[in-house]
Amino acid sequence: MFAMGSFFAFSFYFLKFQGERYSNINEEQKYEKISVIFNKIISQDSTLETIQTYLKEMGFIQVNDERLTKLLLEKSNLNLNVDGIFLKPIEINNDVFILLASYHEVFLYKDSLKTFYVDYYFIILIGSLILVFLFVLVMRSLLPMIYLRRQIRKFAKGDLQIECKLPQKDEIGELANEFDKAIKRIDALNKSRTLFLRSIMHELKTPITKGRIAAEMLDNKTQKERLTSVFYRLNTLIDEFAKIEQLSSKCYNITKREFLVEELIDYVKKMLLINTIEQDPITTKTSHDLIKADFELFAMSVKNLIDNAIKYSYDGKVVIDSDGKNLIISNCGNPLKMDIEEYFKPYFKDSIKPNSQGFGLGMYIIKNTLDAQGFNILYSHRNETNYFVIENCIVESSCLLPLGNTTKE
């Protein structure tokens, strides 16, 4: 389009310049050119060939049109029976013609300026057609890029059921076909991973269910409750793995609701099998603050944070607090040895406990479950205390009033 615009701009200004030049040549100047030729003929006794050379130098071209020549002869009343060379200018339809007669021969010449315009208009037309043709070729080669971009956009959103093959054999076609092969490989790997994980979870469900049934048959109440809670915990872990798998494959539907911190901590205690009668390692200072999030995903994040805080604390305790906007989980312990971003990587192992039985997925799960809900987590260490802050998750901060201050409406 730039080339087309430049070409037309150049043509316009060139024709405008030629038009101004042509308009400045009035009739007197046209005939003045003819007079110069006559003067040369008179002064130099020129031959026919010399005159023809002069006419070409003055911008006239020879016209081989017998009908037009005959018409101009009749109009000029030129006598061909007289010996010598005769030259006569004739203007017709704003065109200047020269009749050159010599020894019963007649030659017709025409001012070439108008012919120049016709030729240049033809050149402009041909040039425009060539540019349009090249533009169409370029667009035909680039149109598949638009299709490929749309397919890549769908792929980025998690849609693996796309087709990117192109029939063309150029570089774009090769790129599209290779990308299509890559998508099919990724889709196959994703399906095999999903099938593998779901098969494992399905197979684990069966012994867990049988274990829960067997636990219900025990006569000892204490053993029965402990075993039931253990199998409940195992079943909860399977459901947690299922949610993580759905979250990683972009298939989990996030549903946010409002809930109290107290409800959240009670659910986390059940997940961690914490017996609050013997010893409660969790101290909650703001139990009536209101959180808006996906309850199960948020509980999964907080559960892993609390579990890590208990494991790596000096006293095995953790404190849950808030500043009216952020949820703060703290423990007394050593600061992290590396930047917290390193701990968010999957299969990370802390140098303090390199032989721990965990897979190093705790902080990775925390980061991904919070990111999926639009929350950010910050870390700091002050006065031998680690602080993990989940930002902007609390929508309302409140506390219980003493009974003596309550009033009836």
CSV table of C-alpha atoms in Angstrom, one decimal:
chain,number,residue,atom,x,y,z
A,1,MET,CA,0.0,0.0,0.0
A,2,PHE,CA,2.9,2.3,0.7
A,3,ALA,CA,4.4,1.5,-2.7
A,4,MET,CA,1.0,2.2,-4.4
A,5,GLY,CA,0.6,5.5,-2.6
A,6,SER,CA,4.2,6.6,-3.5
A,7,PHE,CA,3.7,5.6,-7.1
A,8,PHE,CA,0.5,7.6,-7.5
A,9,ALA,CA,1.9,10.6,-5.6
A,10,PHE,CA,4.9,10.6,-8.0
A,11,SER,CA,2.7,10.2,-11.0
A,12,PHE,CA,0.4,13.0,-9.9
A,13,TYR,CA,3.1,15.6,-9.3
A,14,PHE,CA,4.9,14.6,-12.5
A,15,LEU,CA,1.8,15.0,-14.6
A,16,LYS,CA,1.0,18.3,-12.8
A,17,PHE,CA,4.4,19.6,-13.6
A,18,GLN,CA,4.1,18.6,-17.2
A,19,GLY,CA,0.6,20.1,-17.4
A,20,GLU,CA,1.9,23.4,-16.0
A,21,ARG,CA,4.7,23.3,-18.5
A,22,TYR,CA,2.3,22.6,-21.4
A,23,SER,CA,-0.1,25.3,-20.3
A,24,ASN,CA,2.7,27.8,-20.3
A,25,ILE,CA,3.3,27.2,-24.0
A,26,ASN,CA,0.8,29.4,-25.7
A,27,GLU,CA,0.0,29.4,-29.4
A,28,GLU,CA,2.5,32.1,-30.2
A,29,GLN,CA,5.3,30.0,-28.7
A,30,LYS,CA,4.2,27.0,-30.7
A,31,TYR,CA,4.3,29.0,-34.0
A,32,GLU,CA,7.6,30.6,-32.8
A,33,LYS,CA,9.1,27.1,-33.0
A,34,ILE,CA,7.9,26.8,-36.5
A,35,SER,CA,9.4,30.2,-37.4
A,36,VAL,CA,12.8,29.1,-36.1
A,37,ILE,CA,12.7,26.2,-38.5
A,38,PHE,CA,11.7,28.5,-41.4
A,39,ASN,CA,14.6,30.8,-40.5
A,40,LYS,CA,17.0,27.9,-40.6
A,41,ILE,CA,15.6,26.8,-44.0
A,42,ILE,CA,16.0,30.3,-45.4
A,43,SER,CA,19.4,31.0,-43.9
A,44,GLN,CA,21.1,27.7,-44.5
A,45,ASP,CA,19.3,26.4,-47.6
A,46,SER,CA,18.7,23.1,-45.8
A,47,THR,CA,17.8,19.8,-47.3
A,48,LEU,CA,14.7,17.7,-46.6
A,49,GLU,CA,16.7,15.5,-44.2
A,50,THR,CA,17.9,18.5,-42.3
A,51,ILE,CA,14.4,19.8,-41.8
A,52,GLN,CA,13.1,16.5,-40.6
A,53,THR,CA,16.0,16.4,-38.1
A,54,TYR,CA,15.0,19.9,-36.9
A,55,LEU,CA,11.4,18.8,-36.5
A,56,LYS,CA,12.3,15.8,-34.4
A,57,GLU,CA,14.5,18.0,-32.2
A,58,MET,CA,11.6,20.4,-31.7
A,59,GLY,CA,9.5,17.5,-30.3
A,60,PHE,CA,7.5,16.6,-33.4
A,61,ILE,CA,7.0,12.9,-34.5
A,62,GLN,CA,6.1,11.6,-37.9
A,63,VAL,CA,2.5,10.4,-38.4
A,64,ASN,CA,1.7,7.8,-41.0
A,65,ASP,CA,-2.0,8.5,-41.5
A,66,GLU,CA,-2.9,9.0,-45.2
A,67,ARG,CA,-6.5,10.0,-44.5
A,68,LEU,CA,-5.4,12.7,-42.0
A,69,THR,CA,-2.7,13.9,-44.4
A,70,LYS,CA,-5.2,14.2,-47.2
A,71,LEU,CA,-7.6,16.1,-44.9
A,72,LEU,CA,-4.8,18.6,-43.9
A,73,LEU,CA,-3.7,19.1,-47.4
A,74,GLU,CA,-7.2,20.1,-48.4
A,75,LYS,CA,-7.4,22.4,-45.5
A,76,SER,CA,-4.0,24.0,-46.1
A,77,ASN,CA,-4.4,24.5,-49.9
A,78,LEU,CA,-0.8,23.4,-50.2
A,79,ASN,CA,0.4,23.3,-53.9
A,80,LEU,CA,2.4,20.1,-54.5
A,81,ASN,CA,3.2,21.0,-58.1
A,82,VAL,CA,5.8,23.6,-57.2
A,83,ASP,CA,9.4,22.5,-56.9
A,84,GLY,CA,11.1,23.1,-53.6
A,85,ILE,CA,10.4,22.4,-49.9
A,86,PHE,CA,7.3,23.7,-48.2
A,87,LEU,CA,6.5,23.5,-44.5
A,88,LYS,CA,3.2,24.6,-43.1
A,89,PRO,CA,1.9,24.4,-39.5
A,90,ILE,CA,-1.8,23.5,-39.0
A,91,GLU,CA,-3.7,23.4,-35.7
A,92,ILE,CA,-6.7,21.2,-35.4
A,93,ASN,CA,-8.5,20.0,-32.2
A,94,ASN,CA,-5.8,21.7,-30.0
A,95,ASP,CA,-3.1,19.6,-31.8
A,96,VAL,CA,-0.3,21.2,-33.9
A,97,PHE,CA,0.6,19.4,-37.1
A,98,ILE,CA,3.4,20.2,-39.6
A,99,LEU,CA,2.9,19.5,-43.3
A,100,LEU,CA,6.2,19.0,-45.0
A,101,ALA,CA,6.0,18.8,-48.8
A,102,SER,CA,8.9,18.3,-51.2
A,103,TYR,CA,8.9,17.2,-54.8
A,104,HIS,CA,5.4,15.7,-54.7
A,105,GLU,CA,6.1,14.0,-51.3
A,106,VAL,CA,4.1,14.9,-48.2
A,107,PHE,CA,5.2,14.2,-44.6
A,108,LEU,CA,3.0,14.7,-41.6
A,109,TYR,CA,4.4,15.6,-38.2
A,110,LYS,CA,2.6,16.0,-34.9
A,111,ASP,CA,3.5,17.7,-31.6
A,112,SER,CA,4.6,14.8,-29.3
A,113,LEU,CA,3.5,16.3,-26.0
A,114,LYS,CA,0.0,14.9,-26.2
A,115,THR,CA,1.4,11.6,-27.3
A,116,PHE,CA,3.7,11.7,-24.3
A,117,TYR,CA,0.7,12.1,-22.0
A,118,VAL,CA,-1.1,9.1,-23.5
A,119,ASP,CA,2.0,7.0,-23.1
A,120,TYR,CA,2.5,8.0,-19.5
A,121,TYR,CA,-1.1,7.3,-18.6
A,122,PHE,CA,-0.6,3.8,-20.1
A,123,ILE,CA,2.6,3.4,-18.0
A,124,ILE,CA,0.7,4.4,-14.9
A,125,LEU,CA,-2.0,1.9,-15.6
A,126,ILE,CA,0.5,-0.9,-16.2
A,127,GLY,CA,2.4,0.0,-13.1
A,128,SER,CA,-0.8,0.1,-11.0
A,129,LEU,CA,-1.8,-3.3,-12.3
A,130,ILE,CA,1.6,-4.7,-11.4
A,131,LEU,CA,1.5,-3.3,-7.9
A,132,VAL,CA,-2.0,-4.7,-7.4
A,133,PHE,CA,-0.9,-8.0,-8.6
A,134,LEU,CA,2.1,-8.1,-6.3
A,135,PHE,CA,-0.2,-6.9,-3.4
A,136,VAL,CA,-2.6,-9.8,-4.1
A,137,LEU,CA,0.3,-12.3,-4.1
A,138,VAL,CA,1.6,-11.0,-0.8
A,139,MET,CA,-1.8,-11.1,0.8
A,140,ARG,CA,-2.4,-14.6,-0.4
A,141,SER,CA,0.9,-15.7,1.2
A,142,LEU,CA,0.1,-13.8,4.4
A,143,LEU,CA,-3.6,-14.8,4.8
A,144,PRO,CA,-2.7,-18.2,6.3
A,145,MET,CA,-0.8,-16.3,9.0
A,146,ILE,CA,-4.1,-14.8,10.2
A,147,TYR,CA,-5.6,-18.3,10.4
A,148,LEU,CA,-2.5,-19.6,12.2
A,149,ARG,CA,-2.6,-16.7,14.7
A,150,ARG,CA,-6.3,-17.6,15.6
A,151,GLN,CA,-5.4,-21.2,16.1
A,152,ILE,CA,-2.4,-20.3,18.3
A,153,ARG,CA,-4.7,-18.0,20.3
A,154,LYS,CA,-7.1,-20.9,20.9
A,155,PHE,CA,-4.2,-23.1,21.9
A,156,ALA,CA,-3.0,-20.5,24.4
A,157,LYS,CA,-6.5,-20.7,26.0
A,158,GLY,CA,-6.1,-24.4,26.4
A,159,ASP,CA,-8.0,-25.7,23.4
A,160,LEU,CA,-6.0,-28.6,22.0
A,161,GLN,CA,-8.6,-29.7,19.5
A,162,ILE,CA,-7.4,-27.5,16.8
A,163,GLU,CA,-6.2,-28.0,13.2
A,164,CYS,CA,-3.2,-26.0,11.9
A,165,LYS,CA,-2.3,-27.9,8.7
A,166,LEU,CA,-1.9,-25.8,5.6
A,167,PRO,CA,-1.6,-27.1,2.0
A,168,GLN,CA,1.0,-24.6,0.9
A,169,LYS,CA,4.6,-25.6,0.6
A,170,ASP,CA,6.4,-22.4,1.6
A,171,GLU,CA,7.9,-21.5,4.9
A,172,ILE,CA,4.5,-20.5,6.4
A,173,GLY,CA,3.1,-23.8,5.4
A,174,GLU,CA,6.0,-25.7,7.0
A,175,LEU,CA,5.7,-23.7,10.2
A,176,ALA,CA,2.0,-24.4,10.4
A,177,ASN,CA,2.4,-28.1,9.8
A,178,GLU,CA,5.2,-28.4,12.4
A,179,PHE,CA,3.1,-26.5,14.9
A,180,ASP,CA,0.2,-28.9,14.2
A,181,LYS,CA,2.5,-31.8,14.9
A,182,ALA,CA,3.6,-30.2,18.2
A,183,ILE,CA,0.0,-29.6,19.3
A,184,LYS,CA,-0.9,-33.3,18.6
A,185,ARG,CA,2.1,-34.5,20.6
A,186,ILE,CA,1.2,-32.2,23.5
A,187,ASP,CA,-2.5,-33.3,23.3
A,188,ALA,CA,-1.4,-37.0,23.4
A,189,LEU,CA,0.9,-36.4,26.4
A,190,ASN,CA,-1.8,-34.4,28.2
A,191,LYS,CA,-4.4,-37.2,27.6
A,192,SER,CA,-1.9,-39.9,28.8
A,193,ARG,CA,-1.0,-37.8,31.9
A,194,THR,CA,-4.7,-37.2,32.7
A,195,LEU,CA,-5.5,-40.9,32.2
A,196,PHE,CA,-2.6,-41.9,34.4
A,197,LEU,CA,-3.5,-39.6,37.2
A,198,ARG,CA,-7.2,-40.4,37.1
A,199,SER,CA,-6.4,-44.1,37.0
A,200,ILE,CA,-4.2,-43.8,40.1
A,201,MET,CA,-6.9,-41.8,42.0
A,202,HIS,CA,-9.6,-44.3,41.0
A,203,GLU,CA,-7.5,-47.3,42.1
A,204,LEU,CA,-6.7,-45.6,45.4
A,205,LYS,CA,-10.4,-44.8,46.1
A,206,THR,CA,-11.3,-48.5,46.3
A,207,PRO,CA,-8.9,-49.5,49.2
A,208,ILE,CA,-9.7,-46.2,51.0
A,209,THR,CA,-13.4,-47.0,50.8
A,210,LYS,CA,-12.9,-50.5,52.0
A,211,GLY,CA,-10.7,-49.2,54.9
A,212,ARG,CA,-13.4,-46.8,56.0
A,213,ILE,CA,-15.9,-49.6,56.0
A,214,ALA,CA,-13.6,-51.8,58.0
A,215,ALA,CA,-12.9,-49.0,60.5
A,216,GLU,CA,-16.6,-48.5,61.1
A,217,MET,CA,-16.8,-52.2,62.3
A,218,LEU,CA,-14.3,-51.7,65.2
A,219,ASP,CA,-15.6,-51.8,68.7
A,220,ASN,CA,-13.0,-49.5,70.2
A,221,LYS,CA,-14.4,-46.0,69.8
A,222,THR,CA,-11.0,-44.2,70.0
A,223,GLN,CA,-9.4,-46.5,67.4
A,224,LYS,CA,-12.5,-46.2,65.2
A,225,GLU,CA,-12.4,-42.4,65.2
A,226,ARG,CA,-8.7,-42.3,64.5
A,227,LEU,CA,-8.9,-44.7,61.6
A,228,THR,CA,-12.0,-43.0,60.2
A,229,SER,CA,-10.2,-39.7,60.3
A,230,VAL,CA,-7.2,-41.1,58.6
A,231,PHE,CA,-9.2,-42.6,55.8
A,232,TYR,CA,-11.1,-39.3,55.6
A,233,ARG,CA,-7.8,-37.5,55.3
A,234,LEU,CA,-6.7,-39.9,52.5
A,235,ASN,CA,-9.9,-39.4,50.7
A,236,THR,CA,-9.5,-35.6,51.0
A,237,LEU,CA,-6.0,-35.9,49.6
A,238,ILE,CA,-7.3,-37.8,46.5
A,239,ASP,CA,-9.9,-35.0,46.0
A,240,GLU,CA,-7.1,-32.5,46.4
A,241,PHE,CA,-5.0,-34.1,43.8
A,242,ALA,CA,-8.0,-34.2,41.4
A,243,LYS,CA,-8.4,-30.4,41.9
A,244,ILE,CA,-4.7,-29.8,41.3
A,245,GLU,CA,-4.9,-31.9,38.1
A,246,GLN,CA,-8.0,-30.0,36.9
A,247,LEU,CA,-6.3,-26.7,37.7
A,248,SER,CA,-3.1,-27.5,35.8
A,249,SER,CA,-5.1,-28.6,32.8
A,250,LYS,CA,-7.3,-25.4,32.9
A,251,CYS,CA,-10.5,-27.4,33.5
A,252,TYR,CA,-11.3,-26.3,37.0
A,253,ASN,CA,-14.3,-24.0,37.4
A,254,ILE,CA,-13.4,-21.4,40.1
A,255,THR,CA,-16.5,-20.5,42.2
A,256,LYS,CA,-15.9,-17.7,44.8
A,257,ARG,CA,-18.1,-17.3,47.9
A,258,GLU,CA,-17.8,-15.5,51.2
A,259,PHE,CA,-16.8,-17.4,54.4
A,260,LEU,CA,-15.4,-16.6,57.8
A,261,VAL,CA,-11.8,-17.3,58.8
A,262,GLU,CA,-13.2,-19.5,61.6
A,263,GLU,CA,-14.9,-21.7,59.1
A,264,LEU,CA,-11.7,-21.9,57.0
A,265,ILE,CA,-9.5,-22.9,59.9
A,266,ASP,CA,-11.9,-25.5,61.2
A,267,TYR,CA,-11.9,-27.1,57.7
A,268,VAL,CA,-8.1,-27.0,57.6
A,269,LYS,CA,-7.8,-28.6,61.0
A,270,LYS,CA,-9.8,-31.6,59.7
A,271,MET,CA,-7.6,-31.8,56.6
A,272,LEU,CA,-4.5,-31.8,58.8
A,273,LEU,CA,-6.0,-34.3,61.4
A,274,ILE,CA,-5.3,-31.8,64.2
A,275,ASN,CA,-6.7,-33.0,67.5
A,276,THR,CA,-7.7,-29.7,69.2
A,277,ILE,CA,-8.5,-31.5,72.5
A,278,GLU,CA,-4.9,-32.6,73.1
A,279,GLN,CA,-3.1,-29.6,71.7
A,280,ASP,CA,-4.1,-26.9,69.1
A,281,PRO,CA,-1.0,-25.6,67.3
A,282,ILE,CA,-3.1,-22.9,65.5
A,283,THR,CA,-3.9,-19.6,67.2
A,284,THR,CA,-6.5,-17.6,65.3
A,285,LYS,CA,-6.7,-13.9,66.2
A,286,THR,CA,-9.2,-12.7,63.7
A,287,SER,CA,-11.7,-15.6,63.3
A,288,HIS,CA,-14.6,-13.4,62.2
A,289,ASP,CA,-13.0,-11.7,59.3
A,290,LEU,CA,-14.8,-12.4,56.0
A,291,ILE,CA,-12.9,-13.9,53.0
A,292,LYS,CA,-14.2,-14.1,49.4
A,293,ALA,CA,-12.5,-16.9,47.4
A,294,ASP,CA,-13.0,-20.4,46.1
A,295,PHE,CA,-13.3,-22.2,49.4
A,296,GLU,CA,-11.7,-25.5,48.6
A,297,LEU,CA,-8.8,-24.0,46.6
A,298,PHE,CA,-8.2,-21.4,49.2
A,299,ALA,CA,-8.3,-24.0,52.0
A,300,MET,CA,-5.8,-26.1,50.1
A,301,SER,CA,-3.4,-23.1,50.0
A,302,VAL,CA,-3.8,-22.2,53.7
A,303,LYS,CA,-3.5,-25.9,54.7
A,304,ASN,CA,-0.1,-26.2,53.0
A,305,LEU,CA,1.0,-22.9,54.5
A,306,ILE,CA,0.0,-23.9,58.0
A,307,ASP,CA,1.5,-27.4,57.5
A,308,ASN,CA,4.9,-25.9,56.5
A,309,ALA,CA,4.7,-23.3,59.3
A,310,ILE,CA,4.2,-26.0,61.9
A,311,LYS,CA,7.0,-28.2,60.5
A,312,TYR,CA,9.6,-25.5,60.3
A,313,SER,CA,8.7,-23.5,63.5
A,314,TYR,CA,10.7,-23.5,66.7
A,315,ASP,CA,7.7,-24.4,68.9
A,316,GLY,CA,5.4,-26.2,66.4
A,317,LYS,CA,2.8,-23.4,66.5
A,318,VAL,CA,1.4,-21.0,63.9
A,319,VAL,CA,-0.6,-17.8,64.2
A,320,ILE,CA,-3.4,-16.7,61.9
A,321,ASP,CA,-4.0,-12.9,61.9
A,322,SER,CA,-5.1,-10.1,59.5
A,323,ASP,CA,-4.7,-6.4,59.0
A,324,GLY,CA,-8.3,-6.0,57.8
A,325,LYS,CA,-7.3,-6.6,54.2
A,326,ASN,CA,-4.7,-9.4,54.1
A,327,LEU,CA,-4.5,-12.7,55.7
A,328,ILE,CA,-1.3,-13.2,57.7
A,329,ILE,CA,0.2,-16.6,58.6
A,330,SER,CA,3.2,-16.5,60.9
A,331,ASN,CA,5.5,-18.7,62.8
A,332,CYS,CA,8.7,-18.4,64.9
A,333,GLY,CA,11.5,-19.9,62.9
A,334,ASN,CA,14.6,-19.4,60.7
A,335,PRO,CA,14.2,-17.2,57.6
A,336,LEU,CA,14.1,-18.8,54.2
A,337,LYS,CA,17.6,-19.5,52.8
A,338,MET,CA,16.7,-18.5,49.3
A,339,ASP,CA,14.3,-16.2,47.5
A,340,ILE,CA,10.7,-17.3,47.9
A,341,GLU,CA,10.4,-17.6,44.1
A,342,GLU,CA,12.7,-20.6,44.3
A,343,TYR,CA,10.4,-22.4,46.7
A,344,PHE,CA,7.5,-21.9,44.2
A,345,LYS,CA,9.2,-24.2,41.7
A,346,PRO,CA,7.9,-27.8,41.6
A,347,TYR,CA,9.9,-30.6,43.3
A,348,PHE,CA,11.9,-28.1,45.3
A,349,LYS,CA,13.9,-29.5,48.2
A,350,ASP,CA,14.9,-27.4,51.2
A,351,SER,CA,18.6,-27.7,52.0
A,352,ILE,CA,17.7,-27.9,55.7
A,353,LYS,CA,15.7,-31.1,55.2
A,354,PRO,CA,17.0,-32.6,51.9
A,355,ASN,CA,15.9,-36.1,52.9
A,356,SER,CA,12.3,-35.2,53.7
A,357,GLN,CA,9.6,-37.5,52.4
A,358,GLY,CA,7.7,-34.7,50.7
A,359,PHE,CA,7.8,-34.2,46.9
A,360,GLY,CA,8.5,-30.5,47.2
A,361,LEU,CA,5.1,-29.5,45.8
A,362,GLY,CA,3.7,-27.7,48.8
A,363,MET,CA,4.7,-24.1,47.9
A,364,TYR,CA,4.1,-24.9,44.2
A,365,ILE,CA,0.5,-25.8,45.0
A,366,ILE,CA,0.1,-22.7,47.2
A,367,LYS,CA,1.4,-20.4,44.4
A,368,ASN,CA,-0.7,-21.9,41.7
A,369,THR,CA,-4.0,-22.2,43.6
A,370,LEU,CA,-3.7,-18.5,44.8
A,371,ASP,CA,-2.7,-17.3,41.3
A,372,ALA,CA,-5.8,-19.1,39.8
A,373,GLN,CA,-8.0,-16.9,42.2
A,374,GLY,CA,-6.1,-13.7,41.5
A,375,PHE,CA,-4.3,-13.5,44.9
A,376,ASN,CA,-0.7,-12.7,45.5
A,377,ILE,CA,1.5,-14.1,48.4
A,378,LEU,CA,4.3,-12.1,50.0
A,379,TYR,CA,7.0,-13.2,52.4
A,380,SER,CA,9.0,-11.4,55.1
A,381,HIS,CA,11.1,-12.2,58.2
A,382,ARG,CA,11.2,-9.9,61.2
A,383,ASN,CA,12.2,-10.5,64.8
A,384,GLU,CA,12.8,-14.3,64.3
A,385,THR,CA,9.3,-14.6,62.8
A,386,ASN,CA,8.3,-15.6,59.3
A,387,TYR,CA,5.3,-13.9,57.8
A,388,PHE,CA,3.3,-15.2,54.8
A,389,VAL,CA,0.8,-12.6,53.6
A,390,ILE,CA,-2.1,-13.5,51.2
A,391,GLU,CA,-3.0,-10.1,49.8
A,392,ASN,CA,-6.5,-8.6,49.3
A,393,CYS,CA,-8.4,-11.8,50.2
A,394,ILE,CA,-10.4,-10.2,53.2
A,395,VAL,CA,-13.5,-8.3,52.1
A,396,GLU,CA,-14.7,-7.3,55.6
A,397,SER,CA,-13.0,-7.2,59.0
A,398,SER,CA,-15.1,-7.6,62.1
A,399,CYS,CA,-15.0,-8.9,65.7
A,400,LEU,CA,-17.4,-10.2,68.3
A,401,LEU,CA,-18.9,-7.6,70.6
A,402,PRO,CA,-19.2,-8.4,74.3
A,403,LEU,CA,-22.7,-9.6,75.3
A,404,GLY,CA,-23.3,-6.5,77.5
A,405,ASN,CA,-22.9,-4.2,74.4
A,406,THR,CA,-25.6,-5.9,72.3
A,407,THR,CA,-28.9,-4.1,71.8
A,408,LYS,CA,-32.2,-5.2,70.3
A,409,GLU,CA,-33.5,-3.3,67.3
